[in-house]
mmCIF file of C-alpha atoms in Angstrom:
data_model
loop_
_atom_site.group_PDB
_atom_site.id
_atom_site.type_symbol
_atom_site.label_atom_id
_atom_site.label_comp_id
_atom_site.label_asym_id
_atom_site.label_seq_id
_atom_site.Cartn_x
_atom_site.Cartn_y
_atom_site.Cartn_z
ATOM 1 C CA MET A 1 -75.371 191.388 -17.561
ATOM 2 C CA ASP A 2 -75.554 195.107 -17.222
ATOM 3 C CA ALA A 3 -74.076 197.162 -14.217
ATOM 4 C CA THR A 4 -76.884 196.256 -11.936
ATOM 5 C CA GLY A 5 -76.709 192.513 -12.550
ATOM 6 C CA HIS A 6 -79.761 192.273 -14.639
ATOM 7 C CA PRO A 7 -79.623 190.423 -18.156
ATOM 8 C CA LYS A 8 -78.692 192.612 -20.892
ATOM 9 C CA ARG A 9 -81.365 193.581 -23.199
ATOM 10 C CA PRO A 10 -80.824 192.650 -26.802
ATOM 11 C CA ALA A 11 -79.944 195.552 -28.994
ATOM 12 C CA SER A 12 -82.711 196.885 -31.131
ATOM 13 C CA ILE A 13 -82.841 198.529 -34.507
ATOM 14 C CA ARG A 14 -83.250 201.688 -32.949
ATOM 15 C CA ASP A 15 -80.013 201.255 -30.737
ATOM 16 C CA VAL A 16 -78.130 200.603 -33.974
ATOM 17 C CA ALA A 17 -79.610 203.769 -35.610
ATOM 18 C CA THR A 18 -78.297 205.756 -32.675
ATOM 19 C CA ALA A 19 -74.880 204.279 -32.433
ATOM 20 C CA ALA A 20 -74.526 204.799 -36.377
ATOM 21 C CA GLY A 21 -76.072 208.333 -36.313
ATOM 22 C CA VAL A 22 -78.867 207.460 -38.900
ATOM 23 C CA SER A 23 -82.613 206.844 -38.976
ATOM 24 C CA TYR A 24 -83.990 203.298 -38.155
ATOM 25 C CA GLN A 25 -85.513 203.316 -41.470
ATOM 26 C CA THR A 26 -81.937 203.635 -42.833
ATOM 27 C CA VAL A 27 -80.842 200.719 -40.754
ATOM 28 C CA SER A 28 -83.803 198.606 -41.950
ATOM 29 C CA ARG A 29 -82.735 199.350 -45.590
ATOM 30 C CA VAL A 30 -79.330 198.193 -44.709
ATOM 31 C CA ILE A 31 -80.073 195.030 -43.064
ATOM 32 C CA ASN A 32 -82.741 194.317 -45.883
ATOM 33 C CA ASP A 33 -79.874 195.046 -48.448
ATOM 34 C CA HIS A 34 -81.670 197.740 -50.151
ATOM 35 C CA PRO A 35 -79.743 199.389 -53.085
ATOM 36 C CA SER A 36 -80.631 203.085 -51.985
ATOM 37 C CA VAL A 37 -78.031 203.366 -49.303
ATOM 38 C CA ARG A 38 -74.539 205.185 -49.589
ATOM 39 C CA PRO A 39 -71.578 202.721 -49.393
ATOM 40 C CA THR A 40 -70.089 204.807 -46.343
ATOM 41 C CA THR A 41 -73.193 204.954 -44.618
ATOM 42 C CA ARG A 42 -73.851 200.946 -45.194
ATOM 43 C CA GLU A 43 -70.435 200.482 -43.660
ATOM 44 C CA ARG A 44 -70.948 202.847 -40.611
ATOM 45 C CA VAL A 45 -74.472 200.855 -40.281
ATOM 46 C CA LEU A 46 -72.693 197.400 -40.225
ATOM 47 C CA ALA A 47 -70.072 198.566 -37.923
ATOM 48 C CA ALA A 48 -72.672 199.361 -35.222
ATOM 49 C CA VAL A 49 -74.598 196.217 -36.072
ATOM 50 C CA GLY A 50 -71.417 194.151 -35.234
ATOM 51 C CA GLU A 51 -70.430 196.182 -32.215
ATOM 52 C CA LEU A 52 -74.145 195.893 -30.568
ATOM 53 C CA GLY A 53 -74.474 192.180 -31.555
ATOM 54 C CA PHE A 54 -77.738 193.203 -33.078
ATOM 55 C CA ARG A 55 -79.823 190.267 -34.483
ATOM 56 C CA ARG A 56 -82.197 190.745 -37.165
ATOM 57 C CA ASN A 57 -85.905 189.681 -36.315
ATOM 58 C CA ALA A 58 -86.180 186.692 -38.866
ATOM 59 C CA THR A 59 -90.140 187.150 -39.025
ATOM 60 C CA ALA A 60 -89.974 190.678 -39.830
ATOM 61 C CA PHE A 61 -87.244 190.245 -42.515
ATOM 62 C CA ALA A 62 -89.481 187.653 -44.099
ATOM 63 C CA LEU A 63 -92.558 189.874 -44.210
ATOM 64 C CA ALA A 64 -90.298 192.638 -45.716
ATOM 65 C CA ARG A 65 -88.873 190.272 -48.383
ATOM 66 C CA GLY A 66 -92.032 188.159 -49.061
ATOM 67 C CA ARG A 67 -92.914 184.731 -48.296
ATOM 68 C CA ASN A 68 -90.229 182.987 -46.316
ATOM 69 C CA ARG A 69 -89.558 179.656 -48.010
ATOM 70 C CA ALA A 70 -88.556 177.700 -44.885
ATOM 71 C CA VAL A 71 -89.867 175.297 -42.151
ATOM 72 C CA THR A 72 -88.579 174.457 -38.796
ATOM 73 C CA VAL A 73 -89.118 170.885 -37.389
ATOM 74 C CA LEU A 74 -89.301 170.673 -33.562
ATOM 75 C CA THR A 75 -88.346 167.255 -32.184
ATOM 76 C CA ALA A 76 -87.080 165.726 -28.931
ATOM 77 C CA ASP A 77 -85.196 162.857 -30.821
ATOM 78 C CA THR A 78 -83.375 162.769 -33.864
ATOM 79 C CA THR A 79 -81.594 159.497 -33.567
ATOM 80 C CA HIS A 80 -84.295 156.828 -33.497
ATOM 81 C CA TYR A 81 -85.413 155.193 -36.545
ATOM 82 C CA GLY A 82 -88.958 156.838 -36.495
ATOM 83 C CA PRO A 83 -88.379 160.459 -35.715
ATOM 84 C CA ALA A 84 -85.101 160.241 -38.018
ATOM 85 C CA SER A 85 -86.930 158.898 -40.970
ATOM 86 C CA ILE A 86 -89.800 161.452 -40.462
ATOM 87 C CA LEU A 87 -87.220 164.084 -40.786
ATOM 88 C CA ARG A 88 -85.842 162.480 -43.868
ATOM 89 C CA GLY A 89 -89.316 162.609 -45.529
ATOM 90 C CA ILE A 90 -89.814 166.315 -44.374
ATOM 91 C CA GLU A 91 -86.595 167.198 -46.044
ATOM 92 C CA GLU A 92 -87.267 165.334 -49.186
ATOM 93 C CA ALA A 93 -90.489 166.868 -49.813
ATOM 94 C CA ALA A 94 -89.397 170.477 -48.613
ATOM 95 C CA ARG A 95 -86.511 170.298 -51.210
ATOM 96 C CA ALA A 96 -88.697 169.364 -54.081
ATOM 97 C CA ALA A 97 -90.616 172.483 -53.168
ATOM 98 C CA ALA A 98 -87.597 174.652 -52.952
ATOM 99 C CA TYR A 99 -87.947 175.073 -49.234
ATOM 100 C CA SER A 100 -85.317 175.059 -46.484
ATOM 101 C CA VAL A 101 -85.945 172.983 -43.411
ATOM 102 C CA GLY A 102 -84.244 173.715 -39.796
ATOM 103 C CA VAL A 103 -84.293 171.471 -36.979
ATOM 104 C CA GLY A 104 -84.994 172.561 -33.283
ATOM 105 C CA VAL A 105 -84.203 170.086 -30.515
ATOM 106 C CA LEU A 106 -86.397 170.062 -27.743
ATOM 107 C CA GLU A 107 -83.829 169.400 -24.769
ATOM 108 C CA SER A 108 -86.588 168.849 -22.098
ATOM 109 C CA ALA A 109 -90.341 168.767 -21.465
ATOM 110 C CA GLY A 110 -90.006 171.732 -19.060
ATOM 111 C CA GLU A 111 -92.419 174.495 -19.866
ATOM 112 C CA SER A 112 -89.653 177.325 -20.087
ATOM 113 C CA ALA A 113 -87.413 174.943 -22.415
ATOM 114 C CA VAL A 114 -90.432 174.198 -24.529
ATOM 115 C CA ALA A 115 -91.498 177.679 -24.890
ATOM 116 C CA ASP A 116 -88.042 179.081 -25.673
ATOM 117 C CA ALA A 117 -87.745 176.340 -28.359
ATOM 118 C CA VAL A 118 -91.150 177.270 -29.765
ATOM 119 C CA GLN A 119 -90.247 181.110 -29.659
ATOM 120 C CA ARG A 120 -87.035 180.373 -31.437
ATOM 121 C CA ALA A 121 -88.725 178.465 -34.108
ATOM 122 C CA ALA A 122 -91.506 181.053 -34.555
ATOM 123 C CA ASP A 123 -88.784 183.804 -34.812
ATOM 124 C CA THR A 124 -87.274 182.186 -37.906
ATOM 125 C CA GLY A 125 -90.432 182.807 -39.908
ATOM 126 C CA GLY A 126 -92.286 180.094 -42.357
ATOM 127 C CA GLY A 127 -94.080 177.197 -40.761
ATOM 128 C CA LEU A 128 -93.509 174.715 -38.035
ATOM 129 C CA ILE A 129 -93.677 170.947 -37.980
ATOM 130 C CA VAL A 130 -93.651 169.409 -34.390
ATOM 131 C CA ILE A 131 -93.204 165.608 -33.949
ATOM 132 C CA ALA A 132 -95.131 165.107 -30.970
ATOM 133 C CA TYR A 133 -94.514 161.368 -29.946
ATOM 134 C CA ASP A 134 -93.192 162.481 -26.260
ATOM 135 C CA PRO A 135 -94.369 164.670 -23.570
ATOM 136 C CA ALA A 136 -91.922 167.604 -24.859
ATOM 137 C CA GLY A 137 -93.233 167.460 -28.196
ATOM 138 C CA VAL A 138 -97.050 167.372 -27.164
ATOM 139 C CA ARG A 139 -96.098 170.362 -24.995
ATOM 140 C CA ALA A 140 -94.545 172.057 -27.992
ATOM 141 C CA LEU A 141 -97.583 171.601 -30.210
ATOM 142 C CA SER A 142 -99.976 172.992 -27.797
ATOM 143 C CA ALA A 143 -97.326 176.067 -27.298
ATOM 144 C CA VAL A 144 -97.340 177.246 -30.753
ATOM 145 C CA PRO A 145 -98.729 180.680 -31.147
ATOM 146 C CA ALA A 146 -101.857 181.319 -32.846
ATOM 147 C CA GLY A 147 -101.765 182.481 -36.402
ATOM 148 C CA LEU A 148 -98.264 180.518 -36.921
ATOM 149 C CA PRO A 149 -98.894 177.637 -39.692
ATOM 150 C CA VAL A 150 -98.302 174.192 -37.957
ATOM 151 C CA VAL A 151 -98.380 170.481 -38.589
ATOM 152 C CA GLY A 152 -98.375 167.873 -35.780
ATOM 153 C CA VAL A 153 -97.018 164.431 -36.359
ATOM 154 C CA VAL A 154 -98.903 162.394 -33.510
ATOM 155 C CA GLU A 155 -99.436 159.257 -31.741
ATOM 156 C CA THR A 156 -102.764 157.915 -32.922
ATOM 157 C CA PRO A 157 -105.430 160.081 -31.746
ATOM 158 C CA ALA A 158 -108.079 158.413 -29.336
ATOM 159 C CA SER A 159 -110.675 160.156 -30.963
ATOM 160 C CA PRO A 160 -110.756 162.227 -34.253
ATOM 161 C CA PRO A 161 -109.107 165.692 -33.597
ATOM 162 C CA VAL A 162 -111.100 168.959 -33.753
ATOM 163 C CA SER A 163 -111.124 170.411 -37.452
ATOM 164 C CA ASP A 164 -108.431 173.442 -36.482
ATOM 165 C CA ARG A 165 -105.761 170.630 -35.908
ATOM 166 C CA THR A 166 -103.824 169.801 -38.843
ATOM 167 C CA TRP A 167 -102.178 166.450 -37.546
ATOM 168 C CA VAL A 168 -100.831 163.553 -39.391
ATOM 169 C CA TRP A 169 -100.361 159.648 -37.800
ATOM 170 C CA THR A 170 -100.440 156.235 -38.657
ATOM 171 C CA ASP A 171 -102.983 153.844 -37.333
ATOM 172 C CA ASP A 172 -100.786 152.315 -34.702
ATOM 173 C CA ARG A 173 -103.803 150.765 -32.968
ATOM 174 C CA GLU A 174 -105.111 148.863 -36.096
ATOM 175 C CA ALA A 175 -101.439 147.695 -36.884
ATOM 176 C CA ALA A 176 -100.901 146.288 -33.122
ATOM 177 C CA PHE A 177 -104.405 144.485 -33.464
ATOM 178 C CA GLU A 178 -103.014 142.693 -36.565
ATOM 179 C CA ALA A 179 -99.746 141.866 -35.354
ATOM 180 C CA THR A 180 -101.343 140.301 -31.886
ATOM 181 C CA SER A 181 -104.040 138.576 -34.133
ATOM 182 C CA HIS A 182 -101.235 137.001 -36.170
ATOM 183 C CA LEU A 183 -99.578 135.699 -33.109
ATOM 184 C CA LEU A 184 -102.741 134.178 -31.776
ATOM 185 C CA SER A 185 -103.411 132.548 -35.216
ATOM 186 C CA LEU A 186 -100.144 130.485 -34.693
ATOM 187 C CA GLY A 187 -101.819 128.813 -31.610
ATOM 188 C CA HIS A 188 -100.386 130.874 -28.856
ATOM 189 C CA GLU A 189 -102.850 131.015 -25.923
ATOM 190 C CA THR A 190 -102.036 134.686 -25.316
ATOM 191 C CA VAL A 191 -99.586 137.597 -26.441
ATOM 192 C CA HIS A 192 -97.575 139.467 -23.828
ATOM 193 C CA HIS A 193 -96.602 142.966 -24.401
ATOM 194 C CA VAL A 194 -93.435 145.184 -23.918
ATOM 195 C CA THR A 195 -94.726 148.865 -24.017
ATOM 196 C CA ILE A 196 -93.296 152.170 -25.232
ATOM 197 C CA PRO A 197 -94.139 155.363 -23.549
ATOM 198 C CA SER A 198 -97.473 157.035 -24.515
ATOM 199 C CA SER A 199 -97.125 160.759 -25.282
ATOM 200 C CA THR A 200 -100.648 161.709 -24.381
ATOM 201 C CA ARG A 201 -102.551 158.992 -22.322
ATOM 202 C CA ARG A 202 -101.869 156.117 -20.092
ATOM 203 C CA THR A 203 -102.438 153.387 -22.525
ATOM 204 C CA GLY A 204 -100.747 154.190 -25.956
ATOM 205 C CA ALA A 205 -102.336 153.223 -29.218
ATOM 206 C CA ARG A 206 -100.164 150.294 -29.802
ATOM 207 C CA SER A 207 -100.885 148.860 -26.390
ATOM 208 C CA ALA A 208 -104.668 149.615 -27.102
ATOM 209 C CA GLY A 209 -104.373 147.533 -30.238
ATOM 210 C CA TRP A 210 -102.925 144.723 -28.716
ATOM 211 C CA ARG A 211 -105.479 144.661 -25.864
ATOM 212 C CA ASP A 212 -108.353 144.952 -28.414
ATOM 213 C CA ALA A 213 -107.093 141.864 -30.105
ATOM 214 C CA LEU A 214 -106.685 139.850 -27.182
ATOM 215 C CA ARG A 215 -110.394 140.676 -26.122
ATOM 216 C CA ALA A 216 -111.764 140.066 -29.723
ATOM 217 C CA ALA A 217 -110.188 136.561 -29.595
ATOM 218 C CA GLY A 218 -111.254 135.930 -25.755
ATOM 219 C CA ALA A 219 -107.623 135.351 -24.773
ATOM 220 C CA PRO A 220 -106.157 136.002 -21.484
ATOM 221 C CA LEU A 221 -105.087 139.732 -20.851
ATOM 222 C CA PRO A 222 -101.599 139.522 -19.249
ATOM 223 C CA ARG A 223 -100.279 142.688 -17.496
ATOM 224 C CA PRO A 224 -98.179 144.629 -19.777
ATOM 225 C CA VAL A 225 -94.611 144.883 -19.142
ATOM 226 C CA ARG A 226 -93.170 148.541 -19.050
ATOM 227 C CA GLY A 227 -90.399 148.889 -21.437
ATOM 228 C CA GLY A 228 -88.912 152.190 -22.730
ATOM 229 C CA TRP A 229 -87.300 152.839 -26.036
ATOM 230 C CA SER A 230 -84.078 151.140 -26.216
ATOM 231 C CA PRO A 231 -82.528 147.511 -26.533
ATOM 232 C CA ALA A 232 -81.435 147.822 -22.869
ATOM 233 C CA ASP A 233 -85.067 148.601 -21.824
ATOM 234 C CA GLY A 234 -86.178 145.377 -23.853
ATOM 235 C CA ARG A 235 -83.611 143.121 -22.317
ATOM 236 C CA ALA A 236 -84.616 144.082 -19.034
ATOM 237 C CA ALA A 237 -88.270 143.498 -19.614
ATOM 238 C CA GLY A 238 -87.382 140.331 -21.578
ATOM 239 C CA LEU A 239 -85.370 138.651 -18.608
ATOM 240 C CA ALA A 240 -88.536 139.072 -16.344
ATOM 241 C CA LEU A 241 -90.726 137.439 -19.355
ATOM 242 C CA ALA A 242 -88.135 134.524 -20.103
ATOM 243 C CA ALA A 243 -88.472 133.341 -16.471
ATOM 244 C CA ASP A 244 -92.035 132.612 -17.050
ATOM 245 C CA PRO A 245 -92.517 129.316 -19.048
ATOM 246 C CA ALA A 246 -96.083 130.012 -19.710
ATOM 247 C CA VAL A 247 -94.820 133.031 -21.913
ATOM 248 C CA THR A 248 -94.808 131.939 -25.765
ATOM 249 C CA ALA A 249 -95.199 135.240 -27.621
ATOM 250 C CA ILE A 250 -94.152 138.730 -27.156
ATOM 251 C CA LEU A 251 -95.242 141.779 -28.965
ATOM 252 C CA CYS A 252 -92.670 144.707 -28.491
ATOM 253 C CA GLY A 253 -93.604 148.440 -28.748
ATOM 254 C CA ASN A 254 -90.917 148.883 -31.293
ATOM 255 C CA ASP A 255 -87.869 147.017 -32.951
ATOM 256 C CA ASP A 256 -85.160 148.297 -30.328
ATOM 257 C CA LEU A 257 -87.191 146.682 -27.630
ATOM 258 C CA ALA A 258 -87.399 143.543 -29.740
ATOM 259 C CA VAL A 259 -83.597 143.399 -29.962
ATOM 260 C CA GLY A 260 -83.373 143.494 -26.294
ATOM 261 C CA VAL A 261 -85.976 140.732 -25.604
ATOM 262 C CA LEU A 262 -84.266 138.508 -28.228
ATOM 263 C CA ARG A 263 -80.905 139.148 -26.408
ATOM 264 C CA ALA A 264 -82.771 138.281 -22.914
ATOM 265 C CA LEU A 265 -84.352 135.113 -24.137
ATOM 266 C CA HIS A 266 -80.840 133.803 -25.737
ATOM 267 C CA GLU A 267 -79.452 134.496 -22.401
ATOM 268 C CA ALA A 268 -82.224 132.460 -20.700
ATOM 269 C CA GLY A 269 -81.885 129.390 -23.173
ATOM 270 C CA ARG A 270 -85.350 129.793 -24.964
ATOM 271 C CA SER A 271 -85.212 129.474 -28.443
ATOM 272 C CA VAL A 272 -87.125 131.999 -30.790
ATOM 273 C CA PRO A 273 -89.587 130.744 -32.487
ATOM 274 C CA GLY A 274 -89.284 127.195 -31.192
ATOM 275 C CA GLU A 275 -90.168 128.262 -27.573
ATOM 276 C CA VAL A 276 -91.217 131.961 -27.787
ATOM 277 C CA SER A 277 -92.343 134.102 -30.708
ATOM 278 C CA VAL A 278 -91.400 137.687 -30.945
ATOM 279 C CA ALA A 279 -92.709 140.564 -33.024
ATOM 280 C CA GLY A 280 -91.676 144.163 -33.163
ATOM 281 C CA PHE A 281 -92.892 147.611 -34.594
ATOM 282 C CA ASP A 282 -91.390 149.975 -37.170
ATOM 283 C CA ASP A 283 -89.478 147.550 -39.386
ATOM 284 C CA ALA A 284 -86.043 149.381 -38.752
ATOM 285 C CA PRO A 285 -83.428 148.412 -41.482
ATOM 286 C CA TYR A 286 -81.696 146.126 -39.248
ATOM 287 C CA ALA A 287 -84.813 143.878 -38.504
ATOM 288 C CA ALA A 288 -84.545 141.806 -41.588
ATOM 289 C CA CYS A 289 -80.836 141.036 -40.677
ATOM 290 C CA LEU A 290 -81.245 139.736 -37.124
ATOM 291 C CA THR A 291 -81.016 135.952 -36.326
ATOM 292 C CA PRO A 292 -83.841 135.044 -36.425
ATOM 293 C CA SER A 293 -84.865 137.917 -38.705
ATOM 294 C CA LEU A 294 -87.654 139.828 -37.031
ATOM 295 C CA THR A 295 -91.504 139.793 -37.559
ATOM 296 C CA THR A 296 -92.504 143.483 -37.420
ATOM 297 C CA VAL A 297 -95.024 145.905 -38.379
ATOM 298 C CA ARG A 298 -93.667 148.307 -41.346
ATOM 299 C CA LEU A 299 -94.650 152.066 -40.849
ATOM 300 C CA ASP A 300 -93.946 154.346 -43.630
ATOM 301 C CA PHE A 301 -92.315 157.071 -41.463
ATOM 302 C CA THR A 302 -90.531 158.962 -44.575
ATOM 303 C CA GLY A 303 -94.177 159.173 -46.053
ATOM 304 C CA LEU A 304 -95.609 160.399 -43.090
ATOM 305 C CA GLY A 305 -92.871 163.278 -43.024
ATOM 306 C CA ARG A 306 -93.668 163.941 -46.531
ATOM 307 C CA SER A 307 -97.359 164.207 -45.678
ATOM 308 C CA ALA A 308 -96.616 166.471 -43.115
ATOM 309 C CA PHE A 309 -94.594 168.809 -45.124
ATOM 310 C CA THR A 310 -97.278 168.620 -47.802
ATOM 311 C CA LEU A 311 -100.158 169.781 -45.470
ATOM 312 C CA LEU A 312 -97.695 172.654 -43.994
ATOM 313 C CA HIS A 313 -96.963 173.609 -47.579
ATOM 314 C CA GLY A 314 -100.521 174.085 -48.661
ATOM 315 C CA ALA A 315 -100.927 176.286 -45.550
ATOM 316 C CA LEU A 316 -97.950 178.406 -46.335
ATOM 317 C CA GLU A 317 -98.821 178.688 -49.855
ATOM 318 C CA GLU A 318 -102.715 179.403 -49.157
ATOM 319 C CA SER A 319 -103.967 176.536 -51.303
ATOM 320 C CA GLU A 320 -106.906 174.422 -50.277
ATOM 321 C CA ARG A 321 -106.843 173.295 -46.551
ATOM 322 C CA VAL A 322 -106.482 169.429 -46.364
ATOM 323 C CA ALA A 323 -108.320 167.788 -43.406
ATOM 324 C CA PRO A 324 -106.402 166.157 -40.707
ATOM 325 C CA HIS A 325 -105.852 162.291 -41.709
ATOM 326 C CA PRO A 326 -103.928 159.239 -41.051
ATOM 327 C CA VAL A 327 -101.533 158.395 -43.722
ATOM 328 C CA ALA A 328 -99.304 155.378 -44.863
ATOM 329 C CA ALA A 329 -101.117 152.239 -43.750
ATOM 330 C CA PRO A 330 -98.972 149.883 -41.638
ATOM 331 C CA GLU A 331 -98.020 146.468 -42.875
ATOM 332 C CA LEU A 332 -97.448 143.322 -41.117
ATOM 333 C CA ILE A 333 -94.012 141.743 -42.262
ATOM 334 C CA GLU A 334 -93.866 138.059 -41.084
ATOM 335 C CA ARG A 335 -90.349 136.855 -40.765
ATOM 336 C CA GLU A 336 -88.336 134.032 -38.797
ATOM 337 C CA SER A 337 -89.004 135.307 -35.199
ATOM 338 C CA SER A 338 -92.650 134.239 -35.206
ATOM 339 C CA GLY A 339 -93.761 130.638 -35.463
ATOM 340 C CA VAL A 340 -96.471 128.216 -34.129
ATOM 341 C CA ALA A 341 -96.816 127.762 -30.545
ATOM 342 C CA PRO A 342 -94.917 124.826 -28.881
ATOM 343 C CA ALA A 343 -96.739 121.799 -28.155
ATOM 344 C CA HIS A 344 -98.047 121.316 -24.447
ATOM 345 C CA ASP A 345 -96.694 118.376 -22.669
#
């Protein structure tokens, strides 16, 4: 704060020049490590930089030095399997192209918090990848300044995006259709569904695929159970479903929810898959090691991250533009947790 109680203005390059008794052009040469500056002058400028807490504008620095070989990833989640694997894919592809990767965490979906995070990312120069699987990510993607190269990793769009939006996604809707159809093919009258939140609409792509499969088969359409992201959310939803003896098949919006559902069914004394079949989504590393091992949909999140960087790299290097596209076709992995429907008494 200054003497009036207002926020203190960040020091500018001209403030540093005044404090050091040099021109602002000389300050620019110092901070850009230009050789044509006397050592004594350089020391004086650097002392003023330290005293005033001057922060170089990274975008301007990148423009002065040439292309900035760096990208920033904005995400609200770095811990769940999907976003963490996407980050890995981005980093692998960036490393191969001699680019560095920074991560900006979206702490909330509030307008000011998102705007601040986007501005910080823009100030670093380079390009931007936004993982938009939640409201914070969706808001961040829409807040990216015009002219800044950006790729969005998004939920399956309800319709093809307009041509100026460079997005990548997996076809979650088709994958959920396949998983639901698999459970129905085992003789289950219908399939119940524990949902994950949608980032953009009331019904997410996975829920839409589940509903499509039931309608195509002429099966009853039960009310979906609102879940969340965690095993605890799955357990709460699973306890409610376990209490209904008519429930014999459950599709979960992700594998973490499926873990909670399996726990709830165990607590309720309902065997899997003898009485209830369970399927998940994502094929997290632990899915094959559960008891019973989990039937799930395998999504190549790491490949999705690589594709996101490839698109951004093309924009940064001004190569041929690649149209928005889905990548990494999902694959149904059948394991022990799904089985034939129990015989009716």
